[in-house]
PDB file of C-alpha atoms in Angstrom:
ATOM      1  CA  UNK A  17      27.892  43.480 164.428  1.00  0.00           C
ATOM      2  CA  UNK A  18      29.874  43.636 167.704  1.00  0.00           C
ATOM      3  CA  UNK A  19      33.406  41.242 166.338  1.00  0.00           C
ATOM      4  CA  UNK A  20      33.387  44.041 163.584  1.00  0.00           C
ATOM      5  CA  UNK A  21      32.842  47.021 165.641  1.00  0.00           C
ATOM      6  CA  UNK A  22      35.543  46.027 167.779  1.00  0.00           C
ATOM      7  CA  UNK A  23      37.850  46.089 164.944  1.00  0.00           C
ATOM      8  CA  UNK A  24      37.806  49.619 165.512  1.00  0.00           C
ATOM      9  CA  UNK A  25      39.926  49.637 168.865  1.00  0.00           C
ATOM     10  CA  UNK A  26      37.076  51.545 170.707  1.00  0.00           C
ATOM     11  CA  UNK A  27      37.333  53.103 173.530  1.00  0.00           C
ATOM     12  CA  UNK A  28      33.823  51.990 175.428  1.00  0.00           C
ATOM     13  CA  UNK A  29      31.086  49.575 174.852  1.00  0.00           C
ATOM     14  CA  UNK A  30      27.381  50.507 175.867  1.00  0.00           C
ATOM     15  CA  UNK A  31      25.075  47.804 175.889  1.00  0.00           C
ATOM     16  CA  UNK A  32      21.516  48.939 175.390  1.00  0.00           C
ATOM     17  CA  UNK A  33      19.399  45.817 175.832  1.00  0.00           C
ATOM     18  CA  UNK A  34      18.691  43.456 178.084  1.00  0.00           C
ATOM     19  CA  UNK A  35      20.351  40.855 180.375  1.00  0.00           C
ATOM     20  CA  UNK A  36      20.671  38.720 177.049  1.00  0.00           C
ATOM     21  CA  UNK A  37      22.420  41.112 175.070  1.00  0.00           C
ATOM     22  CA  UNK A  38      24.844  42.034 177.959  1.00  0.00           C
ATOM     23  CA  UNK A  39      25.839  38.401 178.085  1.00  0.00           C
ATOM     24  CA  UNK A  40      27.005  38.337 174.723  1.00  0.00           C
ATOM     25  CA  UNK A  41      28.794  41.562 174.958  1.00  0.00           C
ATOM     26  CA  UNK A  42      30.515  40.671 177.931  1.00  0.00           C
ATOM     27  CA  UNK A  43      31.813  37.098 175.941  1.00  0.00           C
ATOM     28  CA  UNK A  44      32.900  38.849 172.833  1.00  0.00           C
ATOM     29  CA  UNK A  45      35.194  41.539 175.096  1.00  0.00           C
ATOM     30  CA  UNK A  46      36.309  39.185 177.600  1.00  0.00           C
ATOM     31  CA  UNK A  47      39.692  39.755 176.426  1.00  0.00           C
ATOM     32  CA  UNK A  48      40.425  43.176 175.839  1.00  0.00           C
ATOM     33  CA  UNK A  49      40.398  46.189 178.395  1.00  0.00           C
ATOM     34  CA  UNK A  50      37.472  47.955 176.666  1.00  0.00           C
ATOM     35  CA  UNK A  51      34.907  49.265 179.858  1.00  0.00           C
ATOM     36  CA  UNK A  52      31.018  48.418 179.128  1.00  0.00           C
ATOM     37  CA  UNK A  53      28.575  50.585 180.146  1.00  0.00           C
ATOM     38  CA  UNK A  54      24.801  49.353 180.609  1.00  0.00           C
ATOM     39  CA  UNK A  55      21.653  50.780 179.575  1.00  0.00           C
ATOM     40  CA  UNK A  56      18.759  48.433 180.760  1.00  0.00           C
ATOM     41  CA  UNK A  57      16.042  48.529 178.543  1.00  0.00           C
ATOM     42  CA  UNK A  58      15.079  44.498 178.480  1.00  0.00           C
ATOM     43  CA  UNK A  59      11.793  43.115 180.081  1.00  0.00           C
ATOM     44  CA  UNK A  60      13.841  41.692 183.539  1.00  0.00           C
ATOM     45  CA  UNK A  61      16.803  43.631 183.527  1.00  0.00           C
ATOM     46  CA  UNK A  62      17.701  41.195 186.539  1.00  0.00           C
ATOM     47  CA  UNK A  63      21.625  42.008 186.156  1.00  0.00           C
ATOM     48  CA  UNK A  64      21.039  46.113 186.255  1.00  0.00           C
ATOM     49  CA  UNK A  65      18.752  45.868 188.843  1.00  0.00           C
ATOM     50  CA  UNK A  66      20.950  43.331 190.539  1.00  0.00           C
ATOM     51  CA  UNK A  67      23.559  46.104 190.245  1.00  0.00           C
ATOM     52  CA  UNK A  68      21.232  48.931 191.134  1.00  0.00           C
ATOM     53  CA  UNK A  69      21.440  50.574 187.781  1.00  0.00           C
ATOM     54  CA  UNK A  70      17.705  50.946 186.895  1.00  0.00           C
ATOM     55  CA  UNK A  71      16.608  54.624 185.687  1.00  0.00           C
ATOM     56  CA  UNK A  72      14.691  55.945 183.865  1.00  0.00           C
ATOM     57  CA  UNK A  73      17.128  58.216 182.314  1.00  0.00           C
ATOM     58  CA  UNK A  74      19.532  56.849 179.924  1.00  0.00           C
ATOM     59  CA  UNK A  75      22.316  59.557 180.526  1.00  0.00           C
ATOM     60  CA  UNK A  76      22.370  58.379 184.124  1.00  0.00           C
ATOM     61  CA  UNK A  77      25.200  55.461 182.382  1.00  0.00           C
ATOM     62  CA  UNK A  78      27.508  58.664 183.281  1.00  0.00           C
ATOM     63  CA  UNK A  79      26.623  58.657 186.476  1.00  0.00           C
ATOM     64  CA  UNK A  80      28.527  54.966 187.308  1.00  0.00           C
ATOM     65  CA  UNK A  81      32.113  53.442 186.837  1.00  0.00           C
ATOM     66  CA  UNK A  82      31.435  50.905 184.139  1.00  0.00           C
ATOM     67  CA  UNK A  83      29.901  47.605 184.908  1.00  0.00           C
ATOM     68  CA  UNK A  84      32.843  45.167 183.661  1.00  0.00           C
ATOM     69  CA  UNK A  85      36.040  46.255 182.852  1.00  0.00           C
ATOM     70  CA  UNK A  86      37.288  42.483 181.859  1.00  0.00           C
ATOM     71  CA  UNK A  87      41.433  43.006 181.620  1.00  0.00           C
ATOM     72  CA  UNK A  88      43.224  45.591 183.391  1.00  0.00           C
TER      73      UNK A  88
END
C-alpha cells in the first residue's frame, strides 16, 4: 500500500507498472518532495515512451533525473 509506505519518509518512489499505476503514484505524492522514478513495464507505456524512457533494462532508471519531482 503506497499511503502506508509513505509513512516511512522515503527517500524515492519507483513505479514499476504502467501508465495507470504512475497516475496514482503521482496523486498520492503530489505533496511531498519525494522524486519518482519509472520503470515501464505496462502494455502502452504511452507516458515513458512519451518521455523516451523505454528499455529494456530496468537498471537504466539510473541512467535519468527522476520523472516528477512534485515540491521543491
Amino acid at each position: 500500500n503506497l499511503k502506508l509506505a509513505l509513512q516511512t519518509d522515503p527517500q524515492v518512489v519507483i513505479s514499476v507498472g504502467g501508465d495507470g499505476l504512475f497516475h496514482l503514484v503521482i496523486q498520492e505524492i503530489a505533496d511531498t518532495s519525494i522524486p519518482v522514478y519509472v520503470v515501464p513495464t505496462g502494455t502502452g507505456n504511452d507516458f515513458a515512451r512519451t518521455s523516451n524512457l523505454l528499455s529494456t533494462n530496468p537498471s537504466d532508471i539510473w541512467l535519468h533525473p527522476p520523472v516528477a519531482r512534485i515540491r521543491s
